[in-house]
CSV table of C-alpha atoms in Angstrom, one decimal:
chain,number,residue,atom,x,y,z
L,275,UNK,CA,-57.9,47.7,142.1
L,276,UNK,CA,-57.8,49.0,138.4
L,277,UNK,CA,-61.3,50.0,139.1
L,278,UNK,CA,-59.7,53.0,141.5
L,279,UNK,CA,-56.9,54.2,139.0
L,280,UNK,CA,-57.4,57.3,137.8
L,281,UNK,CA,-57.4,58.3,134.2
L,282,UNK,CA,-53.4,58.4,133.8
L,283,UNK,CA,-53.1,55.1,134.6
L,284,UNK,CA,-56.3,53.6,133.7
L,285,UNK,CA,-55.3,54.5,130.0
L,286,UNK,CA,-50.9,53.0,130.2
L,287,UNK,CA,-52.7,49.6,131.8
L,288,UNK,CA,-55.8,49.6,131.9
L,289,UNK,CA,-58.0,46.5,130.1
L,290,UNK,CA,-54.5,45.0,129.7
L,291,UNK,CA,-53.8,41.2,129.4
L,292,UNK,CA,-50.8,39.3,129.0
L,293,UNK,CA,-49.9,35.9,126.7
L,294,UNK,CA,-47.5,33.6,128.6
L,295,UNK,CA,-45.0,35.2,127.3
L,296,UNK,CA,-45.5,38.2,129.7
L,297,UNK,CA,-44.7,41.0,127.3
L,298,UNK,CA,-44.4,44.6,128.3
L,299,UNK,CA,-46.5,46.2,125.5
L,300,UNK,CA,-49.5,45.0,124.6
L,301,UNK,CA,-49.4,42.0,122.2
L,302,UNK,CA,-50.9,42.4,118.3
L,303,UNK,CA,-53.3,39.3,117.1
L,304,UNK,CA,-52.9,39.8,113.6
L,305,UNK,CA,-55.0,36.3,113.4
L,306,UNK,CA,-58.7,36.2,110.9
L,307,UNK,CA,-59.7,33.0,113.2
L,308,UNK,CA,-59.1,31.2,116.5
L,309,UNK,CA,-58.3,27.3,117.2
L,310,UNK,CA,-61.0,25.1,119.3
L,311,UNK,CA,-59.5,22.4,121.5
L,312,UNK,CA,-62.3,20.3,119.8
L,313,UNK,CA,-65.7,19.7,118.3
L,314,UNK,CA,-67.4,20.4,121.0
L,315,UNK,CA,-65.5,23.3,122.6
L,316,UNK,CA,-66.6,25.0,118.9
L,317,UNK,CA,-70.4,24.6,119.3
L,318,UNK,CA,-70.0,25.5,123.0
L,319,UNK,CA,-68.5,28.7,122.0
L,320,UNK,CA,-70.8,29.6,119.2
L,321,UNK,CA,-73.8,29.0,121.4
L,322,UNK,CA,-72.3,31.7,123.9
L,323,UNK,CA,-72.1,29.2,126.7
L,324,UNK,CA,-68.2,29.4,126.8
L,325,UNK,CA,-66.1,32.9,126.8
L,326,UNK,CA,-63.2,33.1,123.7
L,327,UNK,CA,-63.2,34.3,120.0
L,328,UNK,CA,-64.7,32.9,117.1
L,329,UNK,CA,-63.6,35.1,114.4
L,330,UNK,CA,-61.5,39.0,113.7
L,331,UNK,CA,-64.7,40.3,112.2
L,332,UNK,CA,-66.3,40.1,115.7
L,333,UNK,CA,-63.4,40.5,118.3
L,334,UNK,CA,-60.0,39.9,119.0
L,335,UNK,CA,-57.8,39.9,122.1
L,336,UNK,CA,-56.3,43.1,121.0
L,337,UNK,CA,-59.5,44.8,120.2
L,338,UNK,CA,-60.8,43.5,123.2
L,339,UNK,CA,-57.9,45.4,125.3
L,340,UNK,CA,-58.7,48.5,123.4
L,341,UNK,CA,-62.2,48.5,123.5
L,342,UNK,CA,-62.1,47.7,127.5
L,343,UNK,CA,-59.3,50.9,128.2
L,344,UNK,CA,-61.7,53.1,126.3
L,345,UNK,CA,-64.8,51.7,128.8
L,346,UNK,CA,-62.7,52.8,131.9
L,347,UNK,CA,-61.7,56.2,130.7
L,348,UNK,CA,-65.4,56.4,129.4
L,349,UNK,CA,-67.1,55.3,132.3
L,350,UNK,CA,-69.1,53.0,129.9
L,351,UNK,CA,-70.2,49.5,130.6
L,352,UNK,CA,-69.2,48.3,126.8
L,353,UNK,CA,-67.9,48.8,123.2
L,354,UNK,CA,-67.3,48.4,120.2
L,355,UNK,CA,-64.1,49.2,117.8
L,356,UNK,CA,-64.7,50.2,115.0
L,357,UNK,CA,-62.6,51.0,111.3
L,358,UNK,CA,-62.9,54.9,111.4
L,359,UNK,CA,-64.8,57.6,113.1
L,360,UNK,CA,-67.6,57.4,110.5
L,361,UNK,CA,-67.6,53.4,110.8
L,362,UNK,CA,-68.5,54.0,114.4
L,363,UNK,CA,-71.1,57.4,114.1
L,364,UNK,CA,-72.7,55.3,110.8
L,365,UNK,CA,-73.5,51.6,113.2
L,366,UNK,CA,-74.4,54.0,116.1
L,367,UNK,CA,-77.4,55.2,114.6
L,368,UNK,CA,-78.3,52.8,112.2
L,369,UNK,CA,-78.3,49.8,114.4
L,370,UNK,CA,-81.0,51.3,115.9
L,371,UNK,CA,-83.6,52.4,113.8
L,372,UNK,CA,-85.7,51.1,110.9
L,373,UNK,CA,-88.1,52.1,108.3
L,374,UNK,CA,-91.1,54.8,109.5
L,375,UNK,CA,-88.7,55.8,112.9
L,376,UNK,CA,-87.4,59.1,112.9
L,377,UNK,CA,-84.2,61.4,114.1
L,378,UNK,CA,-83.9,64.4,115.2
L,379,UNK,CA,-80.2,65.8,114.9
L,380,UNK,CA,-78.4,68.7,115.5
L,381,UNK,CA,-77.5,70.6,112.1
L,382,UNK,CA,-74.2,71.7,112.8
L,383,UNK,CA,-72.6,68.5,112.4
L,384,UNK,CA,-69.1,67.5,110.5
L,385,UNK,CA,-70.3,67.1,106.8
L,386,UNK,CA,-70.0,63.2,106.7
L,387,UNK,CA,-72.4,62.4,109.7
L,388,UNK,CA,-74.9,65.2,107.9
L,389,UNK,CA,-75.0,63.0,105.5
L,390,UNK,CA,-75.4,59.7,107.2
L,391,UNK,CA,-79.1,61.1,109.0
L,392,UNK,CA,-80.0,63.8,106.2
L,393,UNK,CA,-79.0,61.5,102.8
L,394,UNK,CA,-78.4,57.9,103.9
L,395,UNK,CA,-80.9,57.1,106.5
L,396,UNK,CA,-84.3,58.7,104.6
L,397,UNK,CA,-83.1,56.2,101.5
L,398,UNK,CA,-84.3,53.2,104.3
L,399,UNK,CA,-87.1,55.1,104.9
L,400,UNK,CA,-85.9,56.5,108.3
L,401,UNK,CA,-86.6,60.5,108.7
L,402,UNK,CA,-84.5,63.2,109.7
L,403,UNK,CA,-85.1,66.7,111.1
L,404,UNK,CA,-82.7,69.2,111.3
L,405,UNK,CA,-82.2,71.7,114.4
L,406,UNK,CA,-80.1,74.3,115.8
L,407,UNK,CA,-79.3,72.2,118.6
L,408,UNK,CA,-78.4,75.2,120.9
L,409,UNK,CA,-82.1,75.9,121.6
L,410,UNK,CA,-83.4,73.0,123.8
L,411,UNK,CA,-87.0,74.5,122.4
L,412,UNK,CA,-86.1,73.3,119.0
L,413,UNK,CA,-85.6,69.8,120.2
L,414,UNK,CA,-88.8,69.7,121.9
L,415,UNK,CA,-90.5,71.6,118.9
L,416,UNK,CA,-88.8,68.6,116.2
L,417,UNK,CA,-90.1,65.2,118.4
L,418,UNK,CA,-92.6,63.0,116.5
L,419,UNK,CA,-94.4,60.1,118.0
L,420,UNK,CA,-91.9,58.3,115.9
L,421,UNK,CA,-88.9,60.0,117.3
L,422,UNK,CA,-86.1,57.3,118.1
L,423,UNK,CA,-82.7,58.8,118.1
L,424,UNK,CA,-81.0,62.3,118.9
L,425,UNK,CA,-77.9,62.7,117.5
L,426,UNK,CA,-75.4,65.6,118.3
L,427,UNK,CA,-71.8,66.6,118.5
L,428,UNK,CA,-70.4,69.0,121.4
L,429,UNK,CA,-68.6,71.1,120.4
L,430,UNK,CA,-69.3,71.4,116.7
L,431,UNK,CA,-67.2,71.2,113.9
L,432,UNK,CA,-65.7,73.7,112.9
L,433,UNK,CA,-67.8,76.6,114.7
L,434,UNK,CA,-67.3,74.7,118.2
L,435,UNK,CA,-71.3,75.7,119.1
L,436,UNK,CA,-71.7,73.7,122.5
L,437,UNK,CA,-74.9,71.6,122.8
L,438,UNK,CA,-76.8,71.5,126.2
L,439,UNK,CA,-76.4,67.3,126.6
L,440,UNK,CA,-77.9,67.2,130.2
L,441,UNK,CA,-80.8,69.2,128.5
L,442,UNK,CA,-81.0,67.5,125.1
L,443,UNK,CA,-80.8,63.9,127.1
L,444,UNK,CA,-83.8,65.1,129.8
L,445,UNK,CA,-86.2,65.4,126.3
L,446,UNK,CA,-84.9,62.1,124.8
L,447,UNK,CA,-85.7,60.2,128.3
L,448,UNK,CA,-89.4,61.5,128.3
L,449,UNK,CA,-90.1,60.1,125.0
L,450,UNK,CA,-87.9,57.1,125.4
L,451,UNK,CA,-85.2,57.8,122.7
L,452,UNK,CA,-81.4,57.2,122.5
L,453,UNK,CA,-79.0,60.5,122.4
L,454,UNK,CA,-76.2,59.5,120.9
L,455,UNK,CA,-73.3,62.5,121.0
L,456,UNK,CA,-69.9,62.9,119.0
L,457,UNK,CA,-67.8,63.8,121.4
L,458,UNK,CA,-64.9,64.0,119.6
L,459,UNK,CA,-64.1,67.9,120.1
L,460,UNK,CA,-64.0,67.6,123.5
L,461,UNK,CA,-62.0,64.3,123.5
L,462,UNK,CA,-63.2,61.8,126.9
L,463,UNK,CA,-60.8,63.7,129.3
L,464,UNK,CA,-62.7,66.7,129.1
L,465,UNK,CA,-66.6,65.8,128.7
L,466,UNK,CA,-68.5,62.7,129.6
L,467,UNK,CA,-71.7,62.7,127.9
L,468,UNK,CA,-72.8,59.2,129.8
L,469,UNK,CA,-72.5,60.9,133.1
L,470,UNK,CA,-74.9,63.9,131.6
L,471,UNK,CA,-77.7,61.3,130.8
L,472,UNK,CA,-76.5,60.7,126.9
L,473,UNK,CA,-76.8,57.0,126.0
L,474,UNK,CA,-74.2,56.4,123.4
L,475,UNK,CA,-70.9,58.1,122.6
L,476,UNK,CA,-68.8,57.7,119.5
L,477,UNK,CA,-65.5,58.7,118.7
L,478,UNK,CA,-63.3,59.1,115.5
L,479,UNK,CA,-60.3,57.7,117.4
L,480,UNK,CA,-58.0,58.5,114.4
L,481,UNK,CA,-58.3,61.7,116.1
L,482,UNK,CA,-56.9,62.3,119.5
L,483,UNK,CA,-56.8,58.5,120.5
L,484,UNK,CA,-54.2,58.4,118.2
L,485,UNK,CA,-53.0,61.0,117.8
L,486,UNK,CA,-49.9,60.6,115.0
L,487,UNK,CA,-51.8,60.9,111.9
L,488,UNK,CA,-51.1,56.9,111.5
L,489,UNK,CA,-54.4,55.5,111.6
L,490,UNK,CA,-57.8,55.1,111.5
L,491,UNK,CA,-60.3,54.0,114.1
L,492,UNK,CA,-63.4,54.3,115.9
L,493,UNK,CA,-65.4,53.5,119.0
L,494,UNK,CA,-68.9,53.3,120.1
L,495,UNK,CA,-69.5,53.1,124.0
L,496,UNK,CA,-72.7,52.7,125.9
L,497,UNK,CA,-74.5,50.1,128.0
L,498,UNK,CA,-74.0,46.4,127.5
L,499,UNK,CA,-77.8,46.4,127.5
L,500,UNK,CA,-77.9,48.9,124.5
L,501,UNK,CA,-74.8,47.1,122.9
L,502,UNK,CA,-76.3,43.7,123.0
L,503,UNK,CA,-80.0,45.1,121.6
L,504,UNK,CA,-78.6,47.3,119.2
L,505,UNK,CA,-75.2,46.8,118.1
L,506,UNK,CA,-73.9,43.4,118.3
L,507,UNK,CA,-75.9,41.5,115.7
L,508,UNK,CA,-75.3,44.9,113.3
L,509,UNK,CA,-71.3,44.7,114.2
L,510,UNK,CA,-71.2,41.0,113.2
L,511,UNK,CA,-73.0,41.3,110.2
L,512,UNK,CA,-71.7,44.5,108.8
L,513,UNK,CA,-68.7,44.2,109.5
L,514,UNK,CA,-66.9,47.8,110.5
L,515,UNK,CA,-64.5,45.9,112.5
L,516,UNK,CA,-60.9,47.5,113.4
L,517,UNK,CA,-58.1,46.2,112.3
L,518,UNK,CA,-56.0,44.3,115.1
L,519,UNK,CA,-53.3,46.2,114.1
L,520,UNK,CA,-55.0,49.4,113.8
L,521,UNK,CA,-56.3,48.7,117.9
L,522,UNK,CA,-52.5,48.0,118.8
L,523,UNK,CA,-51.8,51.2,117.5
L,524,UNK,CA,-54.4,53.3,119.3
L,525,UNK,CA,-53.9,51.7,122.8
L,526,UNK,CA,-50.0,52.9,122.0
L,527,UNK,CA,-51.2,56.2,121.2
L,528,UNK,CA,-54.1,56.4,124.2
L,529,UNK,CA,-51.0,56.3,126.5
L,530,UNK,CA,-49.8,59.6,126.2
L,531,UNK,CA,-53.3,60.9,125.6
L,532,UNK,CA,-53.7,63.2,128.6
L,533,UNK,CA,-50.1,64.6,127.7
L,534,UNK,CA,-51.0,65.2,124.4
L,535,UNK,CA,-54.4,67.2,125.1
L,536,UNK,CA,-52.8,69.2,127.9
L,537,UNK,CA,-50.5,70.5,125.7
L,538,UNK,CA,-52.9,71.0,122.9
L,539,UNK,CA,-55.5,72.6,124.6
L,540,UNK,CA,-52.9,75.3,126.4
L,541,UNK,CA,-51.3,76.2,123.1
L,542,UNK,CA,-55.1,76.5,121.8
L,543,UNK,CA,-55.8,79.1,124.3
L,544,UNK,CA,-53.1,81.0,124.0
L,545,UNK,CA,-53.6,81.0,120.2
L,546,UNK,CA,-57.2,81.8,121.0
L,547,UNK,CA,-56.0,84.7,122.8
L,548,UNK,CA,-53.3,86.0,120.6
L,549,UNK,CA,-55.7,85.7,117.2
L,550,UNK,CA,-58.7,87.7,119.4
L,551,UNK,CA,-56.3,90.7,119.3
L,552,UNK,CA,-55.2,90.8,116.0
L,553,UNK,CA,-56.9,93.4,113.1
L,554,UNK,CA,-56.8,91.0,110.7
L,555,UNK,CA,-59.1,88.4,112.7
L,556,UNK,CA,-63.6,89.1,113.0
L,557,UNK,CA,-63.8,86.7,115.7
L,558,UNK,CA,-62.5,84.1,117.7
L,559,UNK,CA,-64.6,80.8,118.7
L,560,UNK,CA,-62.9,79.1,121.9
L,561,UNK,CA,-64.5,77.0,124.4
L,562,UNK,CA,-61.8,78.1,127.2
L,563,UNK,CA,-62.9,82.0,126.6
L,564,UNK,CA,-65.2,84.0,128.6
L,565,UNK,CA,-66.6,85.4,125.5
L,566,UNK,CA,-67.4,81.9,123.6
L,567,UNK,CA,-71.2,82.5,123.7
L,568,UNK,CA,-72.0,79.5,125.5
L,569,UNK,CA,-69.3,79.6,128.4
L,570,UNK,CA,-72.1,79.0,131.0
L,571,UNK,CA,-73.0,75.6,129.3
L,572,UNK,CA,-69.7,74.6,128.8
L,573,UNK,CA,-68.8,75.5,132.6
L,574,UNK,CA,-71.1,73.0,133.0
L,575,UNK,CA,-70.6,70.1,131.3
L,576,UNK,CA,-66.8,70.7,130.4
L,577,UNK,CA,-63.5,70.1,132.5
L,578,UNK,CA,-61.5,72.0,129.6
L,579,UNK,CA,-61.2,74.2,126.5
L,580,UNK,CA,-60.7,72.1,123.4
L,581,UNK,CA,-57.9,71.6,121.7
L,582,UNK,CA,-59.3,73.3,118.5
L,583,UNK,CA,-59.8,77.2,117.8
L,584,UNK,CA,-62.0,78.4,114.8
L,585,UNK,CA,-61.8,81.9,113.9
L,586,UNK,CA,-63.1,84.1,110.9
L,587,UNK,CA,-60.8,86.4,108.8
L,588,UNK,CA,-62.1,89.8,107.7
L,589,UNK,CA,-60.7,89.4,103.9
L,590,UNK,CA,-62.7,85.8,103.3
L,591,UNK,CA,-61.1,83.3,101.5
L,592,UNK,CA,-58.4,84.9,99.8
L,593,UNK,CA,-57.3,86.2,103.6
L,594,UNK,CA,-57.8,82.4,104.9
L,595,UNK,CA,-55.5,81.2,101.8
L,596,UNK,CA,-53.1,83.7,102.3
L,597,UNK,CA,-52.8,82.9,105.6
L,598,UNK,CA,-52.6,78.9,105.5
L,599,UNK,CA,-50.6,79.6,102.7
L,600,UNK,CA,-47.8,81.3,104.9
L,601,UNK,CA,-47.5,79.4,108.0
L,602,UNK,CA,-44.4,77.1,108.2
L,603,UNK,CA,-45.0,75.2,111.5
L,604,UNK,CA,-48.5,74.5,111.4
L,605,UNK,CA,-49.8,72.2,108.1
L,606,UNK,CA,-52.2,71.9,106.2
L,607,UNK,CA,-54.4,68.8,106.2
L,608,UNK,CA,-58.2,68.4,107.2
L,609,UNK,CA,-57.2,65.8,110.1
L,610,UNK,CA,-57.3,67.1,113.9
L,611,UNK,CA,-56.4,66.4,117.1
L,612,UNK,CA,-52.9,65.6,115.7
L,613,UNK,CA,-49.2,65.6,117.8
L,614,UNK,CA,-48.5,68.2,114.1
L,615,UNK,CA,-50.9,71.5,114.1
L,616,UNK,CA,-53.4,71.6,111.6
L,617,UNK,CA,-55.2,74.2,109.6
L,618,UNK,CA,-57.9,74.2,107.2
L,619,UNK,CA,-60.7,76.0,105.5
L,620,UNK,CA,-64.3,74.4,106.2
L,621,UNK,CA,-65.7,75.9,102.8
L,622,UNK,CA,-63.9,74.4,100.9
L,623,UNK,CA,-62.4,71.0,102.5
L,624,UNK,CA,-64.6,69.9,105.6
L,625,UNK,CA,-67.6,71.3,104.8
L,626,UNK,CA,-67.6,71.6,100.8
L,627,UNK,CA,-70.4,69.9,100.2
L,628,UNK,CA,-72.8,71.4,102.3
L,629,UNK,CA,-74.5,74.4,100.2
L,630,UNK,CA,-73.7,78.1,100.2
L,631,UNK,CA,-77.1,78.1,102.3
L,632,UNK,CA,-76.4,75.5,105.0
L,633,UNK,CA,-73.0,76.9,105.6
L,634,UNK,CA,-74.0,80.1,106.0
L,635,UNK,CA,-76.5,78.3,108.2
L,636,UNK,CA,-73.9,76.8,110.4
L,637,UNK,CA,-72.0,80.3,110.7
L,638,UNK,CA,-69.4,79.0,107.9
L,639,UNK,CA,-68.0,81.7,106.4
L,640,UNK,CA,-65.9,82.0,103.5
L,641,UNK,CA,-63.4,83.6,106.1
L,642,UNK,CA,-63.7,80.8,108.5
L,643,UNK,CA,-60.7,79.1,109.4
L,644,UNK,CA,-60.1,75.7,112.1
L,645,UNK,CA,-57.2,75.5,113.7
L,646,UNK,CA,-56.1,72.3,115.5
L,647,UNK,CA,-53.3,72.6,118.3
L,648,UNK,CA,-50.5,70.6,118.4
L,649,UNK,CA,-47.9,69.5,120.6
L,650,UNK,CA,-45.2,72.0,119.8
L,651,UNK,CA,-43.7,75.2,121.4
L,652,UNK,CA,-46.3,77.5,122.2
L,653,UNK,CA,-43.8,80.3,121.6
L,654,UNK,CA,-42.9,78.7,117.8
L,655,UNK,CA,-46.9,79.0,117.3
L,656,UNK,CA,-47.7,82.4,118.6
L,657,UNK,CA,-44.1,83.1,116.1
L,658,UNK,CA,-45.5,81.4,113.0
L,659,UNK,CA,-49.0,82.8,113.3
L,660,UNK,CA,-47.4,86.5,113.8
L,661,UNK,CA,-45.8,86.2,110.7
L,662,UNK,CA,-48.4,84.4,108.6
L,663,UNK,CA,-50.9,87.0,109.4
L,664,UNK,CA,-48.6,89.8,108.1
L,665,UNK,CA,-49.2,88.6,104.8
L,666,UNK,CA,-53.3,89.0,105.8
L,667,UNK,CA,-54.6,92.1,104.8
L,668,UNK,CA,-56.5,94.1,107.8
């Protein structure tokens, strides 16, 4: 029946399974190895003929819960847990590529994944090509005969550019390579890039997932086909495995997930909103507006807005400091997708290391500010941000 639950309940119980103790909450297996009734059993299981664990680096009944809640709200076949976000974007892409093959990704991408494909993965002798991944002609343009893997995140951080998946996914198909999107912006309630022909999603679930600013995580979903071919032998090996504890603490925190990002993404908009109409304030980026200049994309592919809003002050960076500087509810910090709302300056945090030129590139101004919604009082945001900005100069 669990297969008919809709997302609400798929994600309180979900994948769950119960010792004989019958707990309520989902039990933590803070165990490295597992016990084999004998001999035998213990070959039998390493040869794959019997189900069970064989060891934490590989999978544990609390992982497994996680990882199978995260299928059902993903609509994906399989998955893998993973110690962060990066853990998760680095094994998606490298577990499936080797010397002479070649990626094309998306440039605007959060600085860390830039450079897994443009530093990391050219020093194994895989190639990368950058492109503005809003044009589906640039994708098109960038394919090799070599071409294995597209790689993309919808929306962007910070700029929150929308990518054309369907689109990007129809190239991939014709030359038989994997798309593999972030889709951490858009979190899995509001964007399914497996229903939109992508092969692979990842996810930093530090982010939404949990939600609490208490951990880290990640996740990579796709086919058991893909996962077995790809993946497996790379998890095993590598080892990017999630802490049991870490898992128990993200399947707490998936729970409340649709509460959370309801209440995110309306107090997004209505700072969206508020910020458009303000002197102090260029422009407003917001995938629930009318005027975000890819709205009929994201009508599209998207069920929602996002719970992040990037905007661009007039006075550049000493406006963007003077306004972090003076809000009292919202913090500080270069997490997202928190319970707490977040600010922080691409330039110099996120997105330092890029150059002056690849920023610019990206639309990453010195005035460009990303603002992650939290769970608070809309009214105590729209207060804090009305009084901030009256230390901005018009």
């Amino acid at each position: 029946m669990s297969k008919n639950w809709r997302p609400a309940t798929q994600l309180v119980h979900g994948g769950t399974t119960r010792s004989n103790h019958g707990e309520t909450s989902e039990a933590i297996f803070l165990t490295q190895g597992f016990v084999y009734d004998s001999s035998e059993a213990a070959e039998a299981r390493f040869k794959g003929e019997t189900d069970g664990f064989i060891y934490a680096r590989y999978g544990s009944p609390t992982n497994d819960m996680f990882e199978k809640r995260m299928c059902l709200l993903e609509g994906a076949e399989d998955a893998r847990a993973t110690a962060s976000g990066m853990a998760a974007v680095t094994a998606a892409i490298l577990c499936q590529v080797k010397a002479g093959d070649h990626i094309v990704a998306a440039r605007a991408l959060f600085g860390s994944c830039r450079y897994v494909v443009e530093t990391l993965a050219p020093r194994y002798g895989v190639e990368c090509t950058l492109v503005d991944g809003r044009d589906l002609k640039n994708w098109e343009a960038a394919v090799r005969p070599n071409t294995k893997v597209f790689f993309l995140e919808s929306p962007t951080n910070p700029t929150l550019e929308v990518v054309d998946i369907e689109g990007v996914a129809k190239i991939a198909n014709a030359i038989g390579a994997t798309v593999v999107v972030d889709n951490v912006f858009a979190t899995p309630l509001f964007q399914k890039p497996l229903e939109l022909g992508a092969h692979v999603v990842v996810y930093s679930a530090t982010k939404h997932i949990d939600g609490q600013g208490r951990c880290l995580g990640g996740v990579v979903l796709s086919s058991k086909d893909w996962i077995n071919e790809n993946l497996h032998d790379y998890f095993r090996h590598t080892g990017p495995a999630l802490s049991p504890f870490n898992a128990w603490t993200l399947l707490k925190g998936i729970e409340t997930l649709p509460l959370r990002v309801r209440q995110q993404t309306e107090n997004a908009a209505r700072i969206a909103d508020f910020l458009s109409e303000q002197p102090q304030v260029a422009k407003v980026i917001y995938p629930g507006r009318k005027d975000h200049p890819q709205a009929d994309i994201i009508a599209r592919q998207m069920t929602g807005g996002s719970t992040l809003v990037c905007f661009e002050l007039k006075g550049g960076k000493e406006a963007a400091f003077a306004l972090q500087n003076a809000l009292d509810v919202v913090v500080i910090s270069n997490n997202l997708g928190d319970s707490k709302s977040l600010i922080t300056h691409p330039a110099t945090t996120t997105h330092k290391n890029l150059s002056d030129e690849a920023r610019t590139e990206l639309g990453i101004s010195p005035g460009t500010v990303r603002f992650s919604a939290g769970i608070e009082d809309g009214a105590d945001l729209l207060d804090d941000f009305a009084r901030a900005l009256r230390s901005v100069k018009a």
